[in-house]
Coordinates of C-alpha atoms and ligand atoms in Angstrom, one line a residue:
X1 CA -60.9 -9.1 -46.6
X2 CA -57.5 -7.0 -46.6
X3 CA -58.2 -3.4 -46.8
X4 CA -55.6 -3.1 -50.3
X5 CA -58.0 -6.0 -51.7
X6 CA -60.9 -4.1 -51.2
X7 CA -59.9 -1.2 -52.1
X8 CA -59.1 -2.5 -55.4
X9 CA -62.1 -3.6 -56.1
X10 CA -64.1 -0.7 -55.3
X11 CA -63.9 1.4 -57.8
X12 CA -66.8 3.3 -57.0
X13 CA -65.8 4.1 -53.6
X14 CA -62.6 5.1 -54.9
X15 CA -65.0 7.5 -57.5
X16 CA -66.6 8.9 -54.9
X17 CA -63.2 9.4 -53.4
X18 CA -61.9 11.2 -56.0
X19 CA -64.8 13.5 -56.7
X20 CA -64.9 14.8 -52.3
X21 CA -67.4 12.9 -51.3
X22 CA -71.0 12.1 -52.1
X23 CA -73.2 14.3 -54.3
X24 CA -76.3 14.2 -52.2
X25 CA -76.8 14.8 -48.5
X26 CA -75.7 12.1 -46.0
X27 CA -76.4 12.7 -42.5
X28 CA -74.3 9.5 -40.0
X29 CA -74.6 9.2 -36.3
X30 CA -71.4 8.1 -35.1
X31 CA -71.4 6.6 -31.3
X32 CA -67.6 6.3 -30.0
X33 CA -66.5 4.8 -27.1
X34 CA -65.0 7.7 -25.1
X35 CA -61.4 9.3 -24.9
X36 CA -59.4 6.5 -23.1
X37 CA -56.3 6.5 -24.2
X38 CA -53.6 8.8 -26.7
X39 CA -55.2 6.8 -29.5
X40 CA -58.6 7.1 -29.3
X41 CA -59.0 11.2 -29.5
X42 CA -56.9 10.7 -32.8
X43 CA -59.5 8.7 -34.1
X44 CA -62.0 10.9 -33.7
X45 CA -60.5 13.8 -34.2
X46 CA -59.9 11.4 -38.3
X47 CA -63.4 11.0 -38.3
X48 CA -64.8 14.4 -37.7
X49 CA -61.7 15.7 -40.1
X50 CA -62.8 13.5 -43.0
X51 CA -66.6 13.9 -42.7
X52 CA -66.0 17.8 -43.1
X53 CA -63.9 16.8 -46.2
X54 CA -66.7 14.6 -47.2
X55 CA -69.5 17.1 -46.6
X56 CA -71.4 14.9 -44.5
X57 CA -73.4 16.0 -41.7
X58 CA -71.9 14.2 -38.6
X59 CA -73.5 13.5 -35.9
X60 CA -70.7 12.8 -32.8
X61 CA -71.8 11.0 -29.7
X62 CA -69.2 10.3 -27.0
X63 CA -70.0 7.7 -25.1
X64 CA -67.7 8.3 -22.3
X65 CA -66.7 4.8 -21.5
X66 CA -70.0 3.6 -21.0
X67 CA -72.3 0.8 -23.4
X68 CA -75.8 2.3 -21.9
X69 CA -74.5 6.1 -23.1
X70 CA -74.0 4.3 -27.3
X71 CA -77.2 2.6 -26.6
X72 CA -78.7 5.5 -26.4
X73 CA -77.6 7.4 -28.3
X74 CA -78.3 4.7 -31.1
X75 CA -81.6 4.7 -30.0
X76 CA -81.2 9.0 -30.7
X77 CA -79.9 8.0 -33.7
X78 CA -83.0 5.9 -35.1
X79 CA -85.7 9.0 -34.0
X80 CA -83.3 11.6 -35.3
X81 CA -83.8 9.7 -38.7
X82 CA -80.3 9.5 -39.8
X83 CA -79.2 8.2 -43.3
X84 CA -76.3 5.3 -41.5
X85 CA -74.8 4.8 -37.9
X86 CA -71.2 3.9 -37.4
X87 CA -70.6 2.6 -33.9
X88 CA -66.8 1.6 -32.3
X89 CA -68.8 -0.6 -29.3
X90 CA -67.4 -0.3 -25.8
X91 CA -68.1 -4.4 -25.6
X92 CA -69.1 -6.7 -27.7
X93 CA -72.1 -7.8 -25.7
X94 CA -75.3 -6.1 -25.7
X95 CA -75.9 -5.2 -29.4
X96 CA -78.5 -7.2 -30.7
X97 CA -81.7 -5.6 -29.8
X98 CA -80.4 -1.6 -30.6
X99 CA -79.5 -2.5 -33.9
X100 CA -82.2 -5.2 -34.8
X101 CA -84.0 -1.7 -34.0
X102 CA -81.8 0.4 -36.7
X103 CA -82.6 -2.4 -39.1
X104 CA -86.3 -2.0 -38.7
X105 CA -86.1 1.3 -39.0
X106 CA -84.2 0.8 -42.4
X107 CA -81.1 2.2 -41.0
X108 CA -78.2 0.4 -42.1
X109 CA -75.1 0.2 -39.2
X110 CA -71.5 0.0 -39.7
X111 CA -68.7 -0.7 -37.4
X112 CA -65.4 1.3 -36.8
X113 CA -62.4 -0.5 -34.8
X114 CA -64.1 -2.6 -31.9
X115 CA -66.4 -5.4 -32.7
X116 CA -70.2 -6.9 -31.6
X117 CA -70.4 -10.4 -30.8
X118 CA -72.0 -13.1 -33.2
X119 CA -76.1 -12.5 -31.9
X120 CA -75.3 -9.0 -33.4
X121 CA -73.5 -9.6 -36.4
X122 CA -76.4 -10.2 -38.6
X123 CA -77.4 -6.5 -38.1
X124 CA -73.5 -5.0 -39.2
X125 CA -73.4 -4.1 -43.0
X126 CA -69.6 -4.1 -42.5
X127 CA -66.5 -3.4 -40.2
X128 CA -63.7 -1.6 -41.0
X129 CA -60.7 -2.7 -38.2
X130 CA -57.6 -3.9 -37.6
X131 CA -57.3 -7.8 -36.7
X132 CA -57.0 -7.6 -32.6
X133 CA -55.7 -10.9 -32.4
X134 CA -52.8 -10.1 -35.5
X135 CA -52.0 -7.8 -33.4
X136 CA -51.8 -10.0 -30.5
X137 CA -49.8 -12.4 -31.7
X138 CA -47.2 -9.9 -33.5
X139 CA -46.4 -8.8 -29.8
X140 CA -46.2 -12.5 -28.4
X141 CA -43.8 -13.3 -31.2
X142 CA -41.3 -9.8 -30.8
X143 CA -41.1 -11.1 -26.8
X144 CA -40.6 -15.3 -27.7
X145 CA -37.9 -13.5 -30.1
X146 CA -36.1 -10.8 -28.0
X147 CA -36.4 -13.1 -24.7
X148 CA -35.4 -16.4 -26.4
X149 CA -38.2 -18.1 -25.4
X150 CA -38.0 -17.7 -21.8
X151 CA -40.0 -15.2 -19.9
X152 CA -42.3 -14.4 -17.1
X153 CA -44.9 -12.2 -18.3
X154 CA -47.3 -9.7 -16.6
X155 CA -50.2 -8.8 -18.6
X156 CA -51.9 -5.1 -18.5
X157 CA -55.9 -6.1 -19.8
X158 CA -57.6 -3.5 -21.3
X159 CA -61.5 -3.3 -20.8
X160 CA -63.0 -6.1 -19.9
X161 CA -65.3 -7.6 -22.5
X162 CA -64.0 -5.5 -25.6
X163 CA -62.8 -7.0 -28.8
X164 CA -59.3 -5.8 -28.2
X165 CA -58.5 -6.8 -24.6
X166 CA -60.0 -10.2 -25.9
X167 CA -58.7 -10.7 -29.0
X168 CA -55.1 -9.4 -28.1
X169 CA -54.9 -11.6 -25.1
X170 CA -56.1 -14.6 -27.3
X171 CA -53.1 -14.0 -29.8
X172 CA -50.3 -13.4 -27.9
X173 CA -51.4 -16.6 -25.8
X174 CA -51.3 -18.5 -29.1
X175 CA -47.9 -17.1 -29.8
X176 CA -46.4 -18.3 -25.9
X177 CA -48.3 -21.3 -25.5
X178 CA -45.5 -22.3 -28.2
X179 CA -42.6 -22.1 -25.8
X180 CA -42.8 -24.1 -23.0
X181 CA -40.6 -21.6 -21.2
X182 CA -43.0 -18.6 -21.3
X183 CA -46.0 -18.1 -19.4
X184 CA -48.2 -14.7 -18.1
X185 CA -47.9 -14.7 -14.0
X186 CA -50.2 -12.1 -13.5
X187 CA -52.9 -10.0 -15.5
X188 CA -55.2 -7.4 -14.4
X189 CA -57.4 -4.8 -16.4
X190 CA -56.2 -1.0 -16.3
X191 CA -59.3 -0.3 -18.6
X192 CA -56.9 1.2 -21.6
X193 CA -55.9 4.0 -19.3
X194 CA -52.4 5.3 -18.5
X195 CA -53.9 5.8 -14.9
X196 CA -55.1 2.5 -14.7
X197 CA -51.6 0.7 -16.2
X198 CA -49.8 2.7 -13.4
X199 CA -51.9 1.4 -10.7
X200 CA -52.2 -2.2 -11.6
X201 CA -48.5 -2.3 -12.5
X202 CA -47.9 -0.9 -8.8
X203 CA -49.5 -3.3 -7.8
X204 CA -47.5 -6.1 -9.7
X205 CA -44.1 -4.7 -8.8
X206 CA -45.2 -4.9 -4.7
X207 CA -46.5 -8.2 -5.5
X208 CA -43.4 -10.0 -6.7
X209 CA -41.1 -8.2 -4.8
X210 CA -40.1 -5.3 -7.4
X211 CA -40.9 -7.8 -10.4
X212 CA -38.5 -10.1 -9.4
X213 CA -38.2 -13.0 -12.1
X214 CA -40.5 -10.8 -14.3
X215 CA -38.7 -10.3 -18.0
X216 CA -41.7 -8.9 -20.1
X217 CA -44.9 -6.1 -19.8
X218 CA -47.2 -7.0 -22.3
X219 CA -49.9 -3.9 -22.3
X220 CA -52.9 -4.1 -24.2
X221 CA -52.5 -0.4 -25.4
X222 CA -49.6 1.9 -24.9
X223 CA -51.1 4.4 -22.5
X224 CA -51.4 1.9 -20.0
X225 CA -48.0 1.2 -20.7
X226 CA -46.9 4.6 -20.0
X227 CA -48.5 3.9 -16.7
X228 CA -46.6 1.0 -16.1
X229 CA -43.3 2.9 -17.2
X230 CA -44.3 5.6 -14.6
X231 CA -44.8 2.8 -11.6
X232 CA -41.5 1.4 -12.6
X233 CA -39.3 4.1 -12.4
X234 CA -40.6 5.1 -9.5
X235 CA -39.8 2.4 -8.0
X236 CA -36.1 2.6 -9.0
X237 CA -36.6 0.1 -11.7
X238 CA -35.7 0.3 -15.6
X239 CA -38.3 -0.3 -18.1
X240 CA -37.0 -1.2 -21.7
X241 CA -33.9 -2.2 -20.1
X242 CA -34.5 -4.5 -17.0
X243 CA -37.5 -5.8 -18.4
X244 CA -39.2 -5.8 -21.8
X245 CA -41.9 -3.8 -22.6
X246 CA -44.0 -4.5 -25.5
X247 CA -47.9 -3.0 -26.2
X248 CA -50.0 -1.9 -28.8
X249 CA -51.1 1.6 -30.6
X250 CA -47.6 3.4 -31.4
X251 CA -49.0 7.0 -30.0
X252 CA -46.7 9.8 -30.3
X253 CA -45.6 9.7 -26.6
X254 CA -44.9 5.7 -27.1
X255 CA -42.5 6.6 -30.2
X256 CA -40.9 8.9 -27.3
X257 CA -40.6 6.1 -25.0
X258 CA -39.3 3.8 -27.6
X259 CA -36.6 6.8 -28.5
X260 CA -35.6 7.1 -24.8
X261 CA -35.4 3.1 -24.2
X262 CA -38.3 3.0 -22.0
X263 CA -40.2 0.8 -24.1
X264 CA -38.9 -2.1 -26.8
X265 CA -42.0 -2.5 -29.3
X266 CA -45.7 -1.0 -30.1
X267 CA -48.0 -2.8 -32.7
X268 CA -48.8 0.3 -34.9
X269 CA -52.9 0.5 -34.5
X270 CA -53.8 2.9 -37.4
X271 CA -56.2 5.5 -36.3
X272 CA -57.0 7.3 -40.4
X273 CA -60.2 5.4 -41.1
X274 CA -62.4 7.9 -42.0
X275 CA -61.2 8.0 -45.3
X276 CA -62.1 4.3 -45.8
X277 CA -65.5 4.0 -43.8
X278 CA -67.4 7.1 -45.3
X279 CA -67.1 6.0 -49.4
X280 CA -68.1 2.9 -48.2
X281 CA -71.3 4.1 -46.5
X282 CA -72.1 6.8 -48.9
X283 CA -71.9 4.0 -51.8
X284 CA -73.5 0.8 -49.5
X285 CA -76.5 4.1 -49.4
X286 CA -77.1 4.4 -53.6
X287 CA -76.6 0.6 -54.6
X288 CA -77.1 -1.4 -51.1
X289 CA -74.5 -4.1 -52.3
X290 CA -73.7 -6.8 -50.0
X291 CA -69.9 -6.1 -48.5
X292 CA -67.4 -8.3 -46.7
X293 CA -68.2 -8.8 -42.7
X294 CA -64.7 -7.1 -42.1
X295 CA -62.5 -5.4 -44.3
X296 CA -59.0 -6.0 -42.5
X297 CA -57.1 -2.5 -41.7
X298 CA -53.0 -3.5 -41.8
X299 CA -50.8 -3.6 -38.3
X300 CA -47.1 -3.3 -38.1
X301 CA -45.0 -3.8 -35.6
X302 CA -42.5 -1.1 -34.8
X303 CA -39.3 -1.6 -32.1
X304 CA -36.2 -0.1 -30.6
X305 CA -33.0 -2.2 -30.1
X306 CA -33.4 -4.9 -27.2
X307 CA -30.3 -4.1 -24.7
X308 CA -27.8 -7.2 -24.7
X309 CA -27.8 -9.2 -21.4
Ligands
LIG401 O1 -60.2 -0.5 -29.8 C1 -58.8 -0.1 -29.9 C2 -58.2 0.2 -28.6 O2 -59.0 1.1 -27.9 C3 -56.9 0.9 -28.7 O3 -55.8 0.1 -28.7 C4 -56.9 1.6 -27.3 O4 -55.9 2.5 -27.2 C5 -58.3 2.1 -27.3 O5 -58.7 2.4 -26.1

Protein backbone atom coordinates (compact mmCIF):
# COMPACT_ATOMS: atom_id res chain seq x y z
CA UNK A 1 0.00 0.00 0.00
CA UNK A 2 1.30 3.62 -0.94
CA UNK A 3 2.20 5.60 2.03
CA UNK A 4 -0.50 8.78 0.80
CA UNK A 5 -3.19 5.82 0.74
CA UNK A 6 -2.60 4.88 4.02
CA UNK A 7 -2.21 7.77 5.47
CA UNK A 8 -5.55 8.68 4.39
CA UNK A 9 -7.09 6.22 5.87
CA UNK A 10 -5.69 6.37 9.23
CA UNK A 11 -7.21 8.78 10.76
CA UNK A 12 -6.37 7.71 14.10
CA UNK A 13 -2.77 7.64 13.48
CA UNK A 14 -3.06 10.96 12.07
CA UNK A 15 -5.02 11.89 15.71
CA UNK A 16 -2.41 10.69 17.47
CA UNK A 17 -0.25 12.82 15.21
CA UNK A 18 -1.78 15.81 15.84
CA UNK A 19 -2.16 15.54 19.62
CA UNK A 20 2.33 14.74 20.01
CA UNK A 21 2.17 11.46 20.40
CA UNK A 22 0.55 8.75 22.49
CA UNK A 23 -1.08 9.54 25.87
CA UNK A 24 0.28 6.62 27.73
CA UNK A 25 3.89 5.30 28.09
CA UNK A 26 5.43 3.43 25.09
CA UNK A 27 8.78 2.03 25.55
CA UNK A 28 10.25 0.46 21.51
CA UNK A 29 13.51 -1.22 21.10
CA UNK A 30 14.76 -0.22 17.88
CA UNK A 31 17.77 -2.57 16.43
CA UNK A 32 19.48 -0.63 13.27
CA UNK A 33 21.88 -1.99 11.03
CA UNK A 34 24.94 0.21 11.70
CA UNK A 35 26.25 3.58 10.29
CA UNK A 36 27.32 2.45 6.63
CA UNK A 37 26.85 4.98 4.58
CA UNK A 38 25.74 9.22 4.52
CA UNK A 39 22.22 7.81 4.66
CA UNK A 40 21.98 5.64 7.30
CA UNK A 41 23.11 8.08 10.39
CA UNK A 42 20.25 10.44 8.95
CA UNK A 43 17.94 7.79 9.61
CA UNK A 44 18.61 7.40 12.89
CA UNK A 45 19.40 10.44 13.80
CA UNK A 46 14.90 10.78 12.29
CA UNK A 47 14.19 8.20 14.50
CA UNK A 48 15.70 9.23 17.75
CA UNK A 49 14.45 13.02 16.74
CA UNK A 50 10.82 11.95 16.42
CA UNK A 51 10.58 9.55 19.37
CA UNK A 52 11.72 12.55 21.61
CA UNK A 53 8.84 14.46 19.88
CA UNK A 54 6.62 11.49 20.54
CA UNK A 55 7.57 11.01 24.08
CA UNK A 56 8.48 7.55 23.73
CA UNK A 57 11.06 5.84 25.57
CA UNK A 58 13.60 4.64 22.85
CA UNK A 59 15.60 2.10 23.18
CA UNK A 60 18.64 2.40 20.31
CA UNK A 61 20.70 -0.54 19.47
CA UNK A 62 23.43 -0.25 16.77
CA UNK A 63 24.11 -3.19 15.29
CA UNK A 64 27.34 -2.25 13.71
CA UNK A 65 26.98 -4.10 10.54
CA UNK A 66 26.46 -7.29 11.96
CA UNK A 67 22.93 -9.80 12.06
CA UNK A 68 24.28 -11.74 15.38
CA UNK A 69 24.69 -7.94 17.21
CA UNK A 70 20.26 -7.23 16.17
CA UNK A 71 19.77 -10.74 17.20
CA UNK A 72 20.76 -9.97 20.22
CA UNK A 73 19.83 -7.34 21.03
CA UNK A 74 16.13 -8.56 19.99
CA UNK A 75 16.59 -11.21 22.22
CA UNK A 76 17.51 -7.91 24.99
CA UNK A 77 14.62 -6.58 23.77
CA UNK A 78 12.15 -9.46 24.71
CA UNK A 79 13.70 -9.67 28.62
CA UNK A 80 13.83 -5.96 28.89
CA UNK A 81 9.95 -6.22 28.36
CA UNK A 82 9.43 -3.66 25.88
CA UNK A 83 5.97 -2.50 24.61
CA UNK A 84 7.08 -3.03 20.34
CA UNK A 85 10.54 -3.66 18.48
CA UNK A 86 11.23 -1.97 15.22
CA UNK A 87 14.11 -3.70 13.36
CA UNK A 88 15.88 -2.35 9.80
CA UNK A 89 17.54 -6.16 9.29
CA UNK A 90 21.17 -6.32 8.09
CA UNK A 91 19.80 -9.47 5.73
CA UNK A 92 16.88 -10.92 5.14
CA UNK A 93 17.84 -14.37 6.27
CA UNK A 94 17.91 -15.38 9.81
CA UNK A 95 14.75 -13.85 11.28
CA UNK A 96 12.36 -16.46 11.90
CA UNK A 97 13.19 -17.89 15.21
CA UNK A 98 14.07 -14.18 17.15
CA UNK A 99 10.85 -12.95 16.32
CA UNK A 100 8.69 -16.15 16.50
CA UNK A 101 10.26 -15.44 20.10
CA UNK A 102 8.87 -11.62 20.27
CA UNK A 103 5.56 -13.11 19.30
CA UNK A 104 5.45 -15.44 22.11
CA UNK A 105 6.40 -13.10 24.32
CA UNK A 106 3.39 -10.89 23.04
CA UNK A 107 5.71 -8.41 21.58
CA UNK A 108 4.56 -7.25 18.34
CA UNK A 109 7.62 -6.29 15.67
CA UNK A 110 7.73 -3.82 13.00
CA UNK A 111 10.07 -3.23 10.18
CA UNK A 112 11.86 0.04 9.10
CA UNK A 113 13.64 0.22 5.53
CA UNK A 114 15.30 -3.31 4.92
CA UNK A 115 13.18 -6.38 4.78
CA UNK A 116 13.04 -10.32 6.32
CA UNK A 117 12.50 -12.97 3.98
CA UNK A 118 9.07 -14.92 3.57
CA UNK A 119 9.84 -17.81 6.76
CA UNK A 120 9.80 -14.51 8.79
CA UNK A 121 7.07 -12.53 7.45
CA UNK A 122 4.35 -14.06 9.39
CA UNK A 123 5.91 -12.56 12.55
CA UNK A 124 6.12 -8.57 10.95
CA UNK A 125 2.97 -6.58 12.00
CA UNK A 126 3.97 -4.19 9.21
CA UNK A 127 6.88 -2.45 7.12
CA UNK A 128 7.26 0.92 6.47
CA UNK A 129 9.99 1.24 3.21
CA UNK A 130 10.61 2.28 0.14
CA UNK A 131 10.14 -0.28 -2.93
CA UNK A 132 14.08 -1.47 -3.53
CA UNK A 133 13.31 -2.84 -6.77
CA UNK A 134 11.22 0.77 -7.92
CA UNK A 135 14.08 2.05 -7.18
CA UNK A 136 16.06 -0.33 -9.15
CA UNK A 137 14.39 0.01 -12.09
CA UNK A 138 14.10 3.97 -12.01
CA UNK A 139 17.99 3.91 -12.29
CA UNK A 140 18.01 1.12 -15.20
CA UNK A 141 15.55 3.31 -17.07
CA UNK A 142 17.51 6.99 -16.52
CA UNK A 143 20.86 4.91 -18.06
CA UNK A 144 18.63 2.84 -21.17
CA UNK A 145 17.52 6.70 -21.65
CA UNK A 146 20.68 8.89 -21.24
CA UNK A 147 22.86 6.05 -23.07
CA UNK A 148 20.38 5.18 -25.81
CA UNK A 149 20.18 1.91 -25.11
CA UNK A 150 23.71 0.86 -25.45
CA UNK A 151 25.96 0.52 -22.57
CA UNK A 152 28.42 -1.56 -20.67
CA UNK A 153 27.72 -1.48 -17.16
CA UNK A 154 29.75 -2.10 -13.94
CA UNK A 155 27.69 -2.75 -11.03
CA UNK A 156 28.79 -1.59 -7.23
CA UNK A 157 26.56 -4.43 -4.92
CA UNK A 158 25.76 -3.40 -1.70
CA UNK A 159 25.64 -6.05 1.13
CA UNK A 160 25.29 -9.20 0.15
CA UNK A 161 21.96 -10.76 1.19
CA UNK A 162 20.07 -7.36 2.05
CA UNK A 163 16.81 -6.42 0.58
CA UNK A 164 18.39 -3.54 -1.17
CA UNK A 165 21.50 -4.91 -2.88
CA UNK A 166 18.83 -7.67 -3.98
CA UNK A 167 16.01 -5.94 -4.84
CA UNK A 168 17.85 -2.99 -6.68
CA UNK A 169 19.93 -5.34 -8.72
CA UNK A 170 16.70 -7.28 -9.65
CA UNK A 171 15.07 -3.93 -11.05
CA UNK A 172 17.45 -2.42 -12.88
CA UNK A 173 18.17 -5.95 -14.61
CA UNK A 174 14.48 -5.88 -15.53
CA UNK A 175 14.82 -2.43 -16.88
CA UNK A 176 18.28 -3.69 -19.32
CA UNK A 177 17.32 -6.96 -20.06
CA UNK A 178 14.94 -4.75 -22.35
CA UNK A 179 17.69 -3.56 -24.70
CA UNK A 180 19.59 -6.00 -26.21
CA UNK A 181 22.46 -3.55 -26.29
CA UNK A 182 23.00 -3.19 -22.56
CA UNK A 183 24.38 -5.61 -20.25
CA UNK A 184 26.41 -5.36 -16.56
CA UNK A 185 30.24 -6.66 -17.25
CA UNK A 186 31.25 -6.73 -13.93
CA UNK A 187 29.68 -6.47 -10.32
CA UNK A 188 31.25 -6.77 -7.03
CA UNK A 189 29.90 -5.82 -3.41
CA UNK A 190 31.51 -2.68 -1.68
CA UNK A 191 29.14 -3.49 1.32
CA UNK A 192 27.28 0.18 1.06
CA UNK A 193 30.55 1.86 1.90
CA UNK A 194 32.28 4.77 0.27
CA UNK A 195 35.57 2.70 1.14
CA UNK A 196 34.41 -0.21 -0.26
CA UNK A 197 33.01 1.52 -3.85
CA UNK A 198 36.51 2.97 -4.11
CA UNK A 199 38.25 -0.23 -3.81
CA UNK A 200 36.08 -2.40 -5.98
CA UNK A 201 35.83 0.37 -8.52
CA UNK A 202 39.86 0.31 -8.48
CA UNK A 203 39.73 -2.69 -9.15
CA UNK A 204 37.25 -2.43 -12.23
CA UNK A 205 39.14 0.40 -13.86
CA UNK A 206 42.74 -1.96 -13.73
CA UNK A 207 40.62 -4.72 -14.94
CA UNK A 208 39.33 -3.30 -18.22
CA UNK A 209 42.12 -1.24 -18.84
CA UNK A 210 40.91 2.23 -17.24
CA UNK A 211 37.21 1.17 -18.03
CA UNK A 212 37.67 0.95 -21.42
CA UNK A 213 34.25 0.24 -23.35
CA UNK A 214 32.59 0.93 -19.94
CA UNK A 215 29.65 3.80 -20.33
CA UNK A 216 27.67 3.51 -17.00
CA UNK A 217 28.40 2.95 -12.82
CA UNK A 218 25.36 1.80 -11.47
CA UNK A 219 26.00 1.97 -7.43
CA UNK A 220 23.73 0.41 -5.11
CA UNK A 221 23.96 3.60 -2.75
CA UNK A 222 25.72 6.78 -3.32
CA UNK A 223 28.52 6.52 -0.84
CA UNK A 224 29.94 3.74 -2.65
CA UNK A 225 29.61 5.86 -5.44
CA UNK A 226 31.60 8.55 -4.00
CA UNK A 227 34.09 5.79 -3.79
CA UNK A 228 33.99 5.03 -7.19
CA UNK A 229 34.16 8.90 -8.10
CA UNK A 230 37.34 9.00 -5.88
CA UNK A 231 39.06 5.72 -7.84
CA UNK A 232 38.23 7.44 -11.02
CA UNK A 233 39.68 10.62 -10.84
CA UNK A 234 42.50 9.33 -9.52
CA UNK A 235 43.13 7.56 -12.20
CA UNK A 236 42.82 10.55 -14.55
CA UNK A 237 39.41 9.66 -15.56
CA UNK A 238 36.10 11.81 -15.58
CA UNK A 239 33.14 10.54 -13.80
CA UNK A 240 29.69 12.14 -14.94
CA UNK A 241 31.34 12.96 -18.02
CA UNK A 242 33.27 10.03 -19.52
CA UNK A 243 31.05 7.63 -18.14
CA UNK A 244 27.61 7.75 -16.44
CA UNK A 245 27.08 7.46 -13.05
CA UNK A 246 23.87 6.66 -11.60
CA UNK A 247 23.06 5.29 -7.67
CA UNK A 248 20.69 5.50 -5.10
CA UNK A 249 20.04 7.66 -1.76
CA UNK A 250 20.56 11.44 -2.93
CA UNK A 251 22.84 12.35 0.37
CA UNK A 252 23.95 15.83 0.71
CA UNK A 253 27.45 15.14 -0.70
CA UNK A 254 25.77 13.17 -3.81
CA UNK A 255 23.62 16.51 -4.49
CA UNK A 256 27.36 18.04 -4.53
CA UNK A 257 28.61 15.65 -6.90
CA UNK A 258 25.61 15.94 -9.02
CA UNK A 259 26.23 19.96 -8.84
CA UNK A 260 29.96 19.55 -9.78
CA UNK A 261 29.09 16.89 -12.79
CA UNK A 262 30.61 14.10 -11.03
CA UNK A 263 27.65 12.16 -10.96
CA UNK A 264 24.31 12.10 -13.50
CA UNK A 265 21.34 10.72 -11.19
CA UNK A 266 20.51 9.45 -7.47
CA UNK A 267 17.08 7.66 -6.68
CA UNK A 268 16.00 9.93 -3.68
CA UNK A 269 15.83 7.14 -0.68
CA UNK A 270 13.82 9.08 1.99
CA UNK A 271 15.29 8.84 5.32
CA UNK A 272 12.05 10.85 7.64
CA UNK A 273 10.23 7.78 8.76
CA UNK A 274 9.84 8.25 12.15
CA UNK A 275 7.04 10.30 11.83
CA UNK A 276 5.13 7.52 10.01
CA UNK A 277 6.37 4.26 12.00
CA UNK A 278 5.74 5.48 15.66
CA UNK A 279 1.54 6.51 15.23
CA UNK A 280 1.47 3.40 13.65
CA UNK A 281 2.86 1.41 16.54
CA UNK A 282 1.53 3.49 19.27
CA UNK A 283 -2.12 2.84 17.56
CA UNK A 284 -1.41 -1.10 16.26
CA UNK A 285 -0.68 -1.08 20.65
CA UNK A 286 -4.52 0.28 21.77
CA UNK A 287 -6.65 -1.51 18.99
CA UNK A 288 -4.21 -4.32 17.53
CA UNK A 289 -5.89 -3.91 13.93
CA UNK A 290 -4.48 -5.95 11.19
CA UNK A 291 -2.28 -3.51 8.82
CA UNK A 292 -0.95 -3.84 5.25
CA UNK A 293 2.40 -6.15 4.99
CA UNK A 294 4.16 -2.91 3.52
CA UNK A 295 3.12 0.43 3.40
CA UNK A 296 5.10 1.78 0.32
CA UNK A 297 7.40 5.06 1.21
CA UNK A 298 7.65 7.20 -2.41
CA UNK A 299 11.18 7.31 -4.53
CA UNK A 300 12.14 9.96 -6.96
CA UNK A 301 14.59 10.11 -9.20
CA UNK A 302 16.69 13.25 -9.21
CA UNK A 303 19.59 14.13 -12.21
CA UNK A 304 21.98 16.60 -13.57
CA UNK A 305 22.23 17.26 -17.44
CA UNK A 306 23.87 14.23 -19.33
CA UNK A 307 26.99 15.94 -21.27
CA UNK A 308 26.32 15.58 -25.25
CA UNK A 309 28.69 13.08 -27.04
O1 LIG B 1 18.62 -0.10 3.26
C1 LIG B 1 18.83 1.07 2.58
C2 LIG B 1 20.26 1.22 2.18
O2 LIG B 1 21.08 0.98 3.29
C3 LIG B 1 20.67 2.60 1.71
O3 LIG B 1 20.51 2.80 0.36
C4 LIG B 1 22.13 2.57 2.03
O4 LIG B 1 22.77 3.79 1.93
C5 LIG B 1 22.12 1.94 3.35
O5 LIG B 1 23.28 1.39 3.71
Amino acid sequence: MELKTWLAGAAMGAALLLAGGPAFAVTIGFSQVGDEGDWRPAFSKDMQEEAKKEGIDLKFADAQGKEENQLKAVRAFIAQKVDAIIVAPVVETGWAQVLEEAKKAGIPVFLADRDVDAAAKPQVVTRMAADFNLEGRLAGAWLAQASRGQCNIVELQGTVGSAPAIERKKGFEAIISQFPDMKIVKTQSGDFTTDGGKKVMEAFIKSTDNLKGICGVFAHNDNMQLGAIQAMKEAGLKPGKDVLMVSVDYVPAMKDALAAGDANASVELKSAIGKYIYPVVTQYLQDHKQLPPWVKIPSDLHTAAVPAN
